[in-house]
Backbone as JSON Lines, residues from 0, in Angstrom:
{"i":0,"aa":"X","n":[-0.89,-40.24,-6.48],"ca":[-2.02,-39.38,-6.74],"c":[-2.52,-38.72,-5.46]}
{"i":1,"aa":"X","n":[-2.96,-39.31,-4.68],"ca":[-3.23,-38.76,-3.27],"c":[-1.77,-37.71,-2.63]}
{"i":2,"aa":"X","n":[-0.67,-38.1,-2.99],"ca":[0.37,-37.12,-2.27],"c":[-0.03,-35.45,-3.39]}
{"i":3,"aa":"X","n":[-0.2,-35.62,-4.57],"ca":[-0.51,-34.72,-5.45],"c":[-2.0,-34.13,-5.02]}
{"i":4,"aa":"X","n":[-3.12,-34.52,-4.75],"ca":[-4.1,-33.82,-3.92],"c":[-3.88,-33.35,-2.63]}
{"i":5,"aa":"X","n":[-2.97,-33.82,-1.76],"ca":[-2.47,-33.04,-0.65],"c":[-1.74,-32.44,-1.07]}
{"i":6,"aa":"X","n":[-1.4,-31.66,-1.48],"ca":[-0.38,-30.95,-1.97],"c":[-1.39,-29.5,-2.4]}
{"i":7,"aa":"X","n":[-1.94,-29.51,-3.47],"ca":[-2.9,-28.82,-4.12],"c":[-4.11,-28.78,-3.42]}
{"i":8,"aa":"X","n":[-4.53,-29.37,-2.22],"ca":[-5.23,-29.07,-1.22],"c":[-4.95,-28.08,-0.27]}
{"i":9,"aa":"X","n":[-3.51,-28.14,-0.02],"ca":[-2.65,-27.27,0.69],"c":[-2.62,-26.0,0.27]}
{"i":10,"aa":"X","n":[-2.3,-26.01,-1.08],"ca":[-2.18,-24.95,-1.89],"c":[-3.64,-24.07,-2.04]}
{"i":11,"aa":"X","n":[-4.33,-24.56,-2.31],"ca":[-6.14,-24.07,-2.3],"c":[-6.0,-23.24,-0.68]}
{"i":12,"aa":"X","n":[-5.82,-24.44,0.42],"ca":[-6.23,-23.22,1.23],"c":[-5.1,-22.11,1.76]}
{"i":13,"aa":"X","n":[-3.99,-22.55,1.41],"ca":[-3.17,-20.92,1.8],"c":[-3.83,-19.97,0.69]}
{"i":14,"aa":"X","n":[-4.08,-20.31,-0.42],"ca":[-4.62,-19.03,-1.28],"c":[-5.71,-18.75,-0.87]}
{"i":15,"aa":"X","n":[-6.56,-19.71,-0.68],"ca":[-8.2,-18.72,-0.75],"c":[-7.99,-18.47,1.41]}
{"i":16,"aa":"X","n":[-7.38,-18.02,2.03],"ca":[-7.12,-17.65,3.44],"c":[-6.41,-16.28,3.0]}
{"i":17,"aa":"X","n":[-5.81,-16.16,1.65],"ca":[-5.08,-14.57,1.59],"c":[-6.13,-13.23,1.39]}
{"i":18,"aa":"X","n":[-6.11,-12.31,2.4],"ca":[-7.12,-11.25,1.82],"c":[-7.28,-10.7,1.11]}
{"i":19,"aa":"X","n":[-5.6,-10.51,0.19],"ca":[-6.05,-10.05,-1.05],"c":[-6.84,-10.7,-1.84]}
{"i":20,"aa":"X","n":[-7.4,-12.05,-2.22],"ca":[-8.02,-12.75,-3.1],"c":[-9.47,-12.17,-3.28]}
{"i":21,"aa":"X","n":[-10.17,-11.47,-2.02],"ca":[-11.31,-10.67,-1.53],"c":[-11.36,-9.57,-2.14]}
{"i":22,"aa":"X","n":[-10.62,-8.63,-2.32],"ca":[-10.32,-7.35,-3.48],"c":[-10.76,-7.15,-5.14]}
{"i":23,"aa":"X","n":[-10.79,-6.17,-4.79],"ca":[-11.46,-6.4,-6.6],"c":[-10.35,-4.23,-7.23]}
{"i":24,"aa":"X","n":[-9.69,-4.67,-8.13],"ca":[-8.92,-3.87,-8.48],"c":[-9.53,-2.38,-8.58]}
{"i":25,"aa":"X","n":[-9.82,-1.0,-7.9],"ca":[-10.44,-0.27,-8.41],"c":[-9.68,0.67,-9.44]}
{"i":26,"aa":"X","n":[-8.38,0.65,-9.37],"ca":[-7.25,1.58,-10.35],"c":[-5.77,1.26,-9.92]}
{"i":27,"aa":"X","n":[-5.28,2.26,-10.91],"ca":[-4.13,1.98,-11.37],"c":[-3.24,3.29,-11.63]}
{"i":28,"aa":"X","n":[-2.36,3.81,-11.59],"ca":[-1.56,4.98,-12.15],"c":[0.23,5.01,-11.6]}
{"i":29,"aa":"X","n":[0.7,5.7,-12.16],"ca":[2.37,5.76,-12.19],"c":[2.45,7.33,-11.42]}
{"i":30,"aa":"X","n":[3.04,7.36,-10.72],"ca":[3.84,8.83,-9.63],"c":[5.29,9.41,-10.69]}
{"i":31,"aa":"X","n":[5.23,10.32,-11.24],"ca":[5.97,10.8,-11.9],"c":[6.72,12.17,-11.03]}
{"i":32,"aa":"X","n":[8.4,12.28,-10.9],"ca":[8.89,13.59,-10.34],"c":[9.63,14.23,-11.46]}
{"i":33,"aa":"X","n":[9.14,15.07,-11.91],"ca":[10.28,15.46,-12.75],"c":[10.39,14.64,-14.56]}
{"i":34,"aa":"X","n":[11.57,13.88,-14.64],"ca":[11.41,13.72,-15.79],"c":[11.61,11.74,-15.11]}
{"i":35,"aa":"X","n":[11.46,11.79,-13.99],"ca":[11.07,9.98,-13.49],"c":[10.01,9.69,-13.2]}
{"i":36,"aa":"X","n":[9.69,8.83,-13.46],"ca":[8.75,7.62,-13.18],"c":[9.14,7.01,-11.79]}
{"i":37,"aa":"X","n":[9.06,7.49,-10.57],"ca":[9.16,6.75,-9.5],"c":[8.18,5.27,-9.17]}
{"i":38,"aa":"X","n":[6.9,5.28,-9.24],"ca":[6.46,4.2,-9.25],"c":[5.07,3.9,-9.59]}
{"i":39,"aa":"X","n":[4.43,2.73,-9.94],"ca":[3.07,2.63,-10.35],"c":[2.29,1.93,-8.69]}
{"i":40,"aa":"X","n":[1.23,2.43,-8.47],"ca":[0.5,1.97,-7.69],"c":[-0.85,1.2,-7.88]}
{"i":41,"aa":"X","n":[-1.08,0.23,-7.49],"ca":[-2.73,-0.49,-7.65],"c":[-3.58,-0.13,-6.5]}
{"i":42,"aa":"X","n":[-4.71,0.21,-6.66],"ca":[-5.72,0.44,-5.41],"c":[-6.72,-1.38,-5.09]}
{"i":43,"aa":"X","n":[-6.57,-1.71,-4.46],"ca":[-7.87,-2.58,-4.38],"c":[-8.75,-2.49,-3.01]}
{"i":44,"aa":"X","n":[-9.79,-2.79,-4.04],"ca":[-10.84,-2.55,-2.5],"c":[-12.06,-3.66,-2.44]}
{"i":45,"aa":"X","n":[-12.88,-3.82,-1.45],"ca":[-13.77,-5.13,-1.21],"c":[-15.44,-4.76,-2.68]}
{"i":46,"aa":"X","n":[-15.23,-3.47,-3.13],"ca":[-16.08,-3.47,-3.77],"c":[-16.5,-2.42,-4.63]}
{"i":47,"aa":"X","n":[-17.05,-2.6,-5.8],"ca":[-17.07,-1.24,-7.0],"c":[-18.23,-0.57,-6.6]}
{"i":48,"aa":"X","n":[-18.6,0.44,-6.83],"ca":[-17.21,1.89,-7.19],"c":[-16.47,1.84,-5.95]}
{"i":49,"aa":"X","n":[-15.53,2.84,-6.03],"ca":[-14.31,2.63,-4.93],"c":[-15.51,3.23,-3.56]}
{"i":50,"aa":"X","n":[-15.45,3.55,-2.76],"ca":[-16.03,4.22,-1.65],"c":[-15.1,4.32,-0.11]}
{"i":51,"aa":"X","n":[-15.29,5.69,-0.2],"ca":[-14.23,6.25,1.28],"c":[-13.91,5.36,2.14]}
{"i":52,"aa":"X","n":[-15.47,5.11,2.5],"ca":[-15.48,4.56,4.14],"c":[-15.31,3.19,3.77]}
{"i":53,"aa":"X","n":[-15.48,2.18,2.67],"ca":[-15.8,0.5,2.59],"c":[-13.9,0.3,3.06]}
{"i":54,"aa":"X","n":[-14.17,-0.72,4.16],"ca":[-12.9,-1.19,4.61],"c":[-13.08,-2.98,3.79]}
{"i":55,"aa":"X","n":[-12.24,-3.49,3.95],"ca":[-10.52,-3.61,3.61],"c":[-10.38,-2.86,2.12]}
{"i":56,"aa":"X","n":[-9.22,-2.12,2.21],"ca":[-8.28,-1.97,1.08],"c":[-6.81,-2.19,0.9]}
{"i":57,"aa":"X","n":[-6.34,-2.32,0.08],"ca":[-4.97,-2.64,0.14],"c":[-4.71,-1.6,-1.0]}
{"i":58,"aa":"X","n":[-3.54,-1.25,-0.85],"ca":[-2.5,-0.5,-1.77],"c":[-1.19,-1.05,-2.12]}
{"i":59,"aa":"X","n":[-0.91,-1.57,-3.18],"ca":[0.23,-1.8,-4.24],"c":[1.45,-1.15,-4.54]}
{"i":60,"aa":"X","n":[2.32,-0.56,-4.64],"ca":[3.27,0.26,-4.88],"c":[4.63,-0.55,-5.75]}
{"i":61,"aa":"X","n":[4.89,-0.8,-6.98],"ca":[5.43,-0.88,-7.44],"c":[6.95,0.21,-7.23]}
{"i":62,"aa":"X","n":[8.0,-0.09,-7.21],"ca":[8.79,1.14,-7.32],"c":[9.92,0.79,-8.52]}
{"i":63,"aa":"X","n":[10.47,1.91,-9.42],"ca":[11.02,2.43,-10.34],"c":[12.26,2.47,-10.14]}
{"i":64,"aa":"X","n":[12.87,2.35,-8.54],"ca":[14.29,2.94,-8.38],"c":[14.53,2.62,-7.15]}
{"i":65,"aa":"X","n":[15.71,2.79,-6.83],"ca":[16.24,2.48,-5.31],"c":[15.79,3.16,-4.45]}
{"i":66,"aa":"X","n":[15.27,3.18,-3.1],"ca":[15.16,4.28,-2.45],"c":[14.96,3.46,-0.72]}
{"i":67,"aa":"X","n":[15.83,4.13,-0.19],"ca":[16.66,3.92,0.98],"c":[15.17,4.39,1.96]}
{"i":68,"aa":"X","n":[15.42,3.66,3.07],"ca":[13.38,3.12,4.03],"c":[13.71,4.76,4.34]}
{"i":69,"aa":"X","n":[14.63,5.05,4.98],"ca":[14.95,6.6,5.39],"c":[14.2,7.56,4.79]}
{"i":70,"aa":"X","n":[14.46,7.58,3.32],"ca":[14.36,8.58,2.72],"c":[12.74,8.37,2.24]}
{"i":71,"aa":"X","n":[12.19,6.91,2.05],"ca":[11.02,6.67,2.03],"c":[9.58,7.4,3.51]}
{"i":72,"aa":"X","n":[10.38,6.9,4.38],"ca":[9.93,7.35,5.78],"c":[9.62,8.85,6.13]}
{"i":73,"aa":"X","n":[10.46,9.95,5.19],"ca":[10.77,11.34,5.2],"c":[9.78,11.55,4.59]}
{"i":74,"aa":"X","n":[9.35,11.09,2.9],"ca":[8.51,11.64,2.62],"c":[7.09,10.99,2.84]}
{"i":75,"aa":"X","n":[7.29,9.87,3.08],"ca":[5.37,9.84,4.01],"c":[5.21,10.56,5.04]}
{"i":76,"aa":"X","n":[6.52,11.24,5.45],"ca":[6.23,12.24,6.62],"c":[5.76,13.45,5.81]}
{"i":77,"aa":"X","n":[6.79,13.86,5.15],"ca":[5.88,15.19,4.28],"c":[4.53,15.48,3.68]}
{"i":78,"aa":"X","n":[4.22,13.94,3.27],"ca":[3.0,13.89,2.9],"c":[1.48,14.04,4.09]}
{"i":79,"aa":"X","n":[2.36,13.39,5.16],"ca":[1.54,13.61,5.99],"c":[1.0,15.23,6.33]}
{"i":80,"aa":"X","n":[2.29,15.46,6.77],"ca":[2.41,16.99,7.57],"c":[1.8,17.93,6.08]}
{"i":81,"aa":"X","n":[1.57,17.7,4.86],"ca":[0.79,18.31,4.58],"c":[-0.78,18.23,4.19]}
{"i":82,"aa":"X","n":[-1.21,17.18,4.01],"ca":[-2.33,16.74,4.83],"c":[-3.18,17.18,6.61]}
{"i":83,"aa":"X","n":[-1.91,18.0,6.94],"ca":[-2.37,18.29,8.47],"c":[-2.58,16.85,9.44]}
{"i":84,"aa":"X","n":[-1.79,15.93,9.15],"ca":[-2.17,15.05,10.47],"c":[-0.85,15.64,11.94]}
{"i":85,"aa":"X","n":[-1.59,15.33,12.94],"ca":[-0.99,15.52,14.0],"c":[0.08,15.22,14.0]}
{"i":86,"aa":"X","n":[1.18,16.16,14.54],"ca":[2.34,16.09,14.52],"c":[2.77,14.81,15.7]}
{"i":87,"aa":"X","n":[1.8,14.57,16.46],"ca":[2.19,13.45,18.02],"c":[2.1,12.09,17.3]}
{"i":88,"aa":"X","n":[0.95,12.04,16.23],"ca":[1.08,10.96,15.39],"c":[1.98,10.41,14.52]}
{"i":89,"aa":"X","n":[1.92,11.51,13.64],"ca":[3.26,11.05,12.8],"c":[4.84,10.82,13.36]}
{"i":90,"aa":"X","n":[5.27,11.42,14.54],"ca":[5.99,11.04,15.38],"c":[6.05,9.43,15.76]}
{"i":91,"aa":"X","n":[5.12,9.14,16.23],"ca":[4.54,7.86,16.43],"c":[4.63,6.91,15.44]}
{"i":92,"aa":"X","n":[4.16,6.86,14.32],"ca":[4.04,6.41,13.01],"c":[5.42,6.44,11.95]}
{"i":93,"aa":"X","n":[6.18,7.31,12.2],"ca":[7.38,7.33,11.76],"c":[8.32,6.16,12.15]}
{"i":94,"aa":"X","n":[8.25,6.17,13.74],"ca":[9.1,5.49,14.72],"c":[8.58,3.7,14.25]}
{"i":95,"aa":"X","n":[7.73,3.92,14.08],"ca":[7.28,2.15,13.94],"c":[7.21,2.04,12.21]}
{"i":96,"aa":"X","n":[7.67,2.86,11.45],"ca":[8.2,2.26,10.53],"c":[9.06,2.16,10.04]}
{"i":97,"aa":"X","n":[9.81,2.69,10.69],"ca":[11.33,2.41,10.74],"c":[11.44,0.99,11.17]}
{"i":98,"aa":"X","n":[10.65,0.32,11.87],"ca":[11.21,-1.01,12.38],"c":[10.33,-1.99,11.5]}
{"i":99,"aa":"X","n":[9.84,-1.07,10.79],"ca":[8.95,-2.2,9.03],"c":[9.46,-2.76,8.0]}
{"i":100,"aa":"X","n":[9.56,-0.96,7.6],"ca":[10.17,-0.6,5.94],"c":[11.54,-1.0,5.88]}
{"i":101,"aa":"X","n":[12.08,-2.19,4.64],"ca":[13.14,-2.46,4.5],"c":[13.6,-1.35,3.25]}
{"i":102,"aa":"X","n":[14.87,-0.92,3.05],"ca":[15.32,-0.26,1.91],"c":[14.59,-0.86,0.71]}
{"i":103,"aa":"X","n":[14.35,-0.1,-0.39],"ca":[13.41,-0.69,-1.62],"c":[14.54,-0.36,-2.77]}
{"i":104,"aa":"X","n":[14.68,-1.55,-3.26],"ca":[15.76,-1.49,-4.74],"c":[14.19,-1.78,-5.78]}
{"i":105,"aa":"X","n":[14.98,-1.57,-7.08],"ca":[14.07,-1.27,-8.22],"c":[13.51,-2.46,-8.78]}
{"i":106,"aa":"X","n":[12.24,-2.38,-8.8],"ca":[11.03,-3.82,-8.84],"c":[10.8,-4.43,-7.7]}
{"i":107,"aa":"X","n":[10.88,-3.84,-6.18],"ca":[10.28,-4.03,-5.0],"c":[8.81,-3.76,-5.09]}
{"i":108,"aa":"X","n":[8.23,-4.43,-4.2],"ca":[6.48,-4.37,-4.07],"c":[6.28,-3.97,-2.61]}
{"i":109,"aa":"X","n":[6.06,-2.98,-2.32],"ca":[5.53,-2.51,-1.09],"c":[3.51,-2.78,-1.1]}
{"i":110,"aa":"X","n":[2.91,-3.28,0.2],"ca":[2.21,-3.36,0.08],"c":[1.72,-3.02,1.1]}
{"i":111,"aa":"X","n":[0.73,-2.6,1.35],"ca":[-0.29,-2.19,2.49],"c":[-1.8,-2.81,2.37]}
{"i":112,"aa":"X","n":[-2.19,-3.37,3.71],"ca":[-3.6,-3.74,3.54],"c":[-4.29,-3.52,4.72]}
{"i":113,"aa":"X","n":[-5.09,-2.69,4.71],"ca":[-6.11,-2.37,5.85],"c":[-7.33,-3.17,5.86]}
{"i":114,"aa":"X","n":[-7.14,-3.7,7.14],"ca":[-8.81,-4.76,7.3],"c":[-9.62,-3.99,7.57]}
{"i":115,"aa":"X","n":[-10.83,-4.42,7.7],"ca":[-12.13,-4.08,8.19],"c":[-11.84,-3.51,9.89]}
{"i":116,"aa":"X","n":[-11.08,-4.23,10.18],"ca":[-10.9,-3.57,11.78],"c":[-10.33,-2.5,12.13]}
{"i":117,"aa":"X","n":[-9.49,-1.92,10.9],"ca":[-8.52,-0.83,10.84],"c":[-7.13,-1.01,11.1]}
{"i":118,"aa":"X","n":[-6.64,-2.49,10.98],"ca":[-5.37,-3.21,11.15],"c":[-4.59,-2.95,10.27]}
{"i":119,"aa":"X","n":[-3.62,-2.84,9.95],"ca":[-2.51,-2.16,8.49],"c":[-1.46,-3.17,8.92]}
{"i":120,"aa":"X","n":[-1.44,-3.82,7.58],"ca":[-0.18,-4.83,7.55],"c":[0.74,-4.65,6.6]}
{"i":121,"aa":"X","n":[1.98,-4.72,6.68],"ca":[2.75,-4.41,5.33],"c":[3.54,-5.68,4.59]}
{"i":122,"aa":"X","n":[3.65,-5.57,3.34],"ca":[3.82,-6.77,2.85],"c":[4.76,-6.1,1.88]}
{"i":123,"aa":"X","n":[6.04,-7.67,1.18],"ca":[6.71,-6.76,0.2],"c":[7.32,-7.73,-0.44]}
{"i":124,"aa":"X","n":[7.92,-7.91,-1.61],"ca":[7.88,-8.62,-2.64],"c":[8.38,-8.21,-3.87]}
{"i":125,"aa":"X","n":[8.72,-9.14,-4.97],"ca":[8.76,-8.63,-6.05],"c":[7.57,-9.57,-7.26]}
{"i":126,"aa":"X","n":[7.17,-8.82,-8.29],"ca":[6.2,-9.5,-8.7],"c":[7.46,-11.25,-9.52]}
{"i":127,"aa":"X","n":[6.19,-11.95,-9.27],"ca":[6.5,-13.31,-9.6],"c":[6.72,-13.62,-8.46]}
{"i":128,"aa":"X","n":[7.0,-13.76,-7.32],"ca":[8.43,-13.82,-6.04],"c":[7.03,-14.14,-4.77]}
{"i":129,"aa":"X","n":[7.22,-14.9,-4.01],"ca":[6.47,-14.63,-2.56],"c":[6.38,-13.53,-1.9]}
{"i":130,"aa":"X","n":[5.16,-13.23,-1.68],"ca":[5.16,-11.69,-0.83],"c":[4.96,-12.08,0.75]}
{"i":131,"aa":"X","n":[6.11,-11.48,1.54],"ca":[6.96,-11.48,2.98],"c":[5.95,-10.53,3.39]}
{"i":132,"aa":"X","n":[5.43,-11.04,4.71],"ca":[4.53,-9.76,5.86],"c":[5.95,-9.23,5.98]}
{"i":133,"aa":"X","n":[5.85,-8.13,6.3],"ca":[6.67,-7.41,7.12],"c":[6.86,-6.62,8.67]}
{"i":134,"aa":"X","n":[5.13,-6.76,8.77],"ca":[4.99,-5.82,10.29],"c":[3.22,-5.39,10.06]}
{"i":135,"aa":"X","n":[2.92,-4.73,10.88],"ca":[1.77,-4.64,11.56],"c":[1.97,-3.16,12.45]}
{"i":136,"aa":"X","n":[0.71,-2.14,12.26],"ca":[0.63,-1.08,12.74],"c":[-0.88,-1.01,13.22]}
{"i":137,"aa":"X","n":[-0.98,-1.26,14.78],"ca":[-2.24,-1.57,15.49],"c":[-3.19,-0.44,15.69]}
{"i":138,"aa":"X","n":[-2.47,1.13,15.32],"ca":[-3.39,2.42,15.46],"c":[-4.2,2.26,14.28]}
{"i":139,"aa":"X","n":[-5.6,2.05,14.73],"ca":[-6.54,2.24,13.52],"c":[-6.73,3.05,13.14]}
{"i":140,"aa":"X","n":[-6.4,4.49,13.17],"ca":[-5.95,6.28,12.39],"c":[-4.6,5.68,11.55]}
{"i":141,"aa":"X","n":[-4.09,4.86,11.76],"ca":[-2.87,4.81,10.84],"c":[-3.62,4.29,9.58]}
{"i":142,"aa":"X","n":[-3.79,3.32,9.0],"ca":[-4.51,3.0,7.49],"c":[-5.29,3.66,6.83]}
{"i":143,"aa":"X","n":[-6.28,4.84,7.05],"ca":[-6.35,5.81,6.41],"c":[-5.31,6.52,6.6]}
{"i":144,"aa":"X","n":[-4.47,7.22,7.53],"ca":[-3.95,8.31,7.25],"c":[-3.15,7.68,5.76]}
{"i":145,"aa":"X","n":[-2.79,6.46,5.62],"ca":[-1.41,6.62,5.27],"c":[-2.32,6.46,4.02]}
{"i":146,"aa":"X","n":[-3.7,5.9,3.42],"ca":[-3.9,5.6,2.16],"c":[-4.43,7.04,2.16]}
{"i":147,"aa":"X","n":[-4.63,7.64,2.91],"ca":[-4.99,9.81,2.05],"c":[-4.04,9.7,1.66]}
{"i":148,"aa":"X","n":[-2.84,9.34,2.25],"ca":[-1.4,10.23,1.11],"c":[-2.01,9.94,-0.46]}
{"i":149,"aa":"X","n":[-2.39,9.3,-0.93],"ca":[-3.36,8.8,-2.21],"c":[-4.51,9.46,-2.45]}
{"i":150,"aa":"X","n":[-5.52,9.32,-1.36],"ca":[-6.96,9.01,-1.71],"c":[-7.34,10.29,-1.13]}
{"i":151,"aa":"X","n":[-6.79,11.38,-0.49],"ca":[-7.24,12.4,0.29],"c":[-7.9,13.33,-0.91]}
{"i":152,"aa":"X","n":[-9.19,13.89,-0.94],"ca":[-8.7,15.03,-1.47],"c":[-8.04,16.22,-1.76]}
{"i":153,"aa":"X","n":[-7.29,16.21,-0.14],"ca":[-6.04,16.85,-0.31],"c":[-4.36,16.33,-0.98]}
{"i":154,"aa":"X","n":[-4.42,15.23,-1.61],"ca":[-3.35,14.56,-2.19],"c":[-2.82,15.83,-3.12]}
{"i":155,"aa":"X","n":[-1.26,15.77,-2.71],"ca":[-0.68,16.43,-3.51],"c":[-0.46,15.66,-5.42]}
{"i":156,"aa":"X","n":[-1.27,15.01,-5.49],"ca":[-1.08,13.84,-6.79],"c":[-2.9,13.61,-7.18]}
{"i":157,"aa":"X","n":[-3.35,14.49,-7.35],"ca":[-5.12,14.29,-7.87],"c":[-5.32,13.8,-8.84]}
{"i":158,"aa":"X","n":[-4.14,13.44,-10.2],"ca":[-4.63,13.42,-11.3],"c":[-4.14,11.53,-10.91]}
{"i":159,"aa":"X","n":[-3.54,10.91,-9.98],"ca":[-3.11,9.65,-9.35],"c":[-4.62,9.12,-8.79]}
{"i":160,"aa":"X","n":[-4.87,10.03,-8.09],"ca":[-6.09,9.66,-6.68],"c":[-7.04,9.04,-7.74]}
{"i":161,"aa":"X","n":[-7.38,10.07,-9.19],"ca":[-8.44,9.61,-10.23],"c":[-7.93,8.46,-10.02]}
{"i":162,"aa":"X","n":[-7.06,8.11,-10.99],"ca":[-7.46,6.53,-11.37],"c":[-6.99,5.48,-10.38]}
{"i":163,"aa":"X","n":[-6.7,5.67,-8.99],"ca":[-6.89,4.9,-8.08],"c":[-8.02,4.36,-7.98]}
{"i":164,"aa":"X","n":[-9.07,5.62,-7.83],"ca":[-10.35,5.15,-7.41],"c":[-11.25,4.79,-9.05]}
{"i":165,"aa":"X","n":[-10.4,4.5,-9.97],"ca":[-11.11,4.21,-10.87],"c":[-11.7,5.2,-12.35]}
{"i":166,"aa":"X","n":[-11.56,6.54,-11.87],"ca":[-11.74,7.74,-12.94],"c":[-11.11,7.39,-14.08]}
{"i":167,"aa":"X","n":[-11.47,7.41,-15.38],"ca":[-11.25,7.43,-16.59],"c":[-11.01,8.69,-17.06]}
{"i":168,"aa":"X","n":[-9.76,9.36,-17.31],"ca":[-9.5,10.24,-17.75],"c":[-9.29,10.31,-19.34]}
């Protein structure tokens, strides 16, 4: 009995030490190209309604299909560069995720979570499965830039951004 309370003692505190447990879901929606379903994303954030500035958030990314870190890496670049972030940045930001992002086969979990400090950690997984840190990006301009690709009102995906942040369409 006692080896069974250490055990589940153990277990209590690696869970309640995870930051996602702190989150509270603000939305939900699927990225559609064409006639695919590339992937569904979850928003969570420390508190309802969603709000710009409230730090930690994390972002979810379910994906639909294979897609090689390369070709992943290209278009958070596009997304960026149309958003207008600095070209010295995304340079920057490209280069260090290349040494993150593993290739994503279909039912991978990409995850992102920005602390309160502006720390961005990436995490990845499949649901049911342990979710693996993967890396750490110490520019605190990096975790917003990368959750506008979503949340900007310049997102090329507005009718997404809604129900990220919770809009009932």
């Amino acid at each position: 009995m006692k080896i069974l309370y250490l055990v589940l003692s153990i277990f209590s505190l690696s869970v309640s030490a995870s930051p996602f447990l702190q989150l509270i879901k603000s939305g939900e929606g699927e990225m559609d190209y064409l006639f695919w379903t590339i992937y569904r994303a979850e928003l969570y954030v420390d508190s309802l309604p969603y709000q710009e500035e409230s730090f930690p958030k994390a972002l979810k990314i379910e994906y639909y299909r294979d897609i090689d870190s390369d070709d992943l890496i290209d278009a958070t670049k596009d997304q960026w560069l149309h958003l207008g972030i600095n070209q010295a940045l995304i340079t920057q930001w490209t280069a260090e995720l290349t040494t993150i992002w593993p290739d994503i086969s279909k039912g991978d979990e990409l995850i992102i979570y920005v602390s309160k400090d502006g720390e961005s950690t990436f995490y990845s997984g499949q649901e049911g499965q342990t979710v693996k840190r993967l890396g750490q990006v110490d520019d605190h301009q990096f975790g917003r830039a990368f959750l506008d690709i979503w949340l900007s009102d310049k997102t090329t995906e507005p009718k997404l951004r809604a129900k990220l942040m919770g809009s009932v369409e």
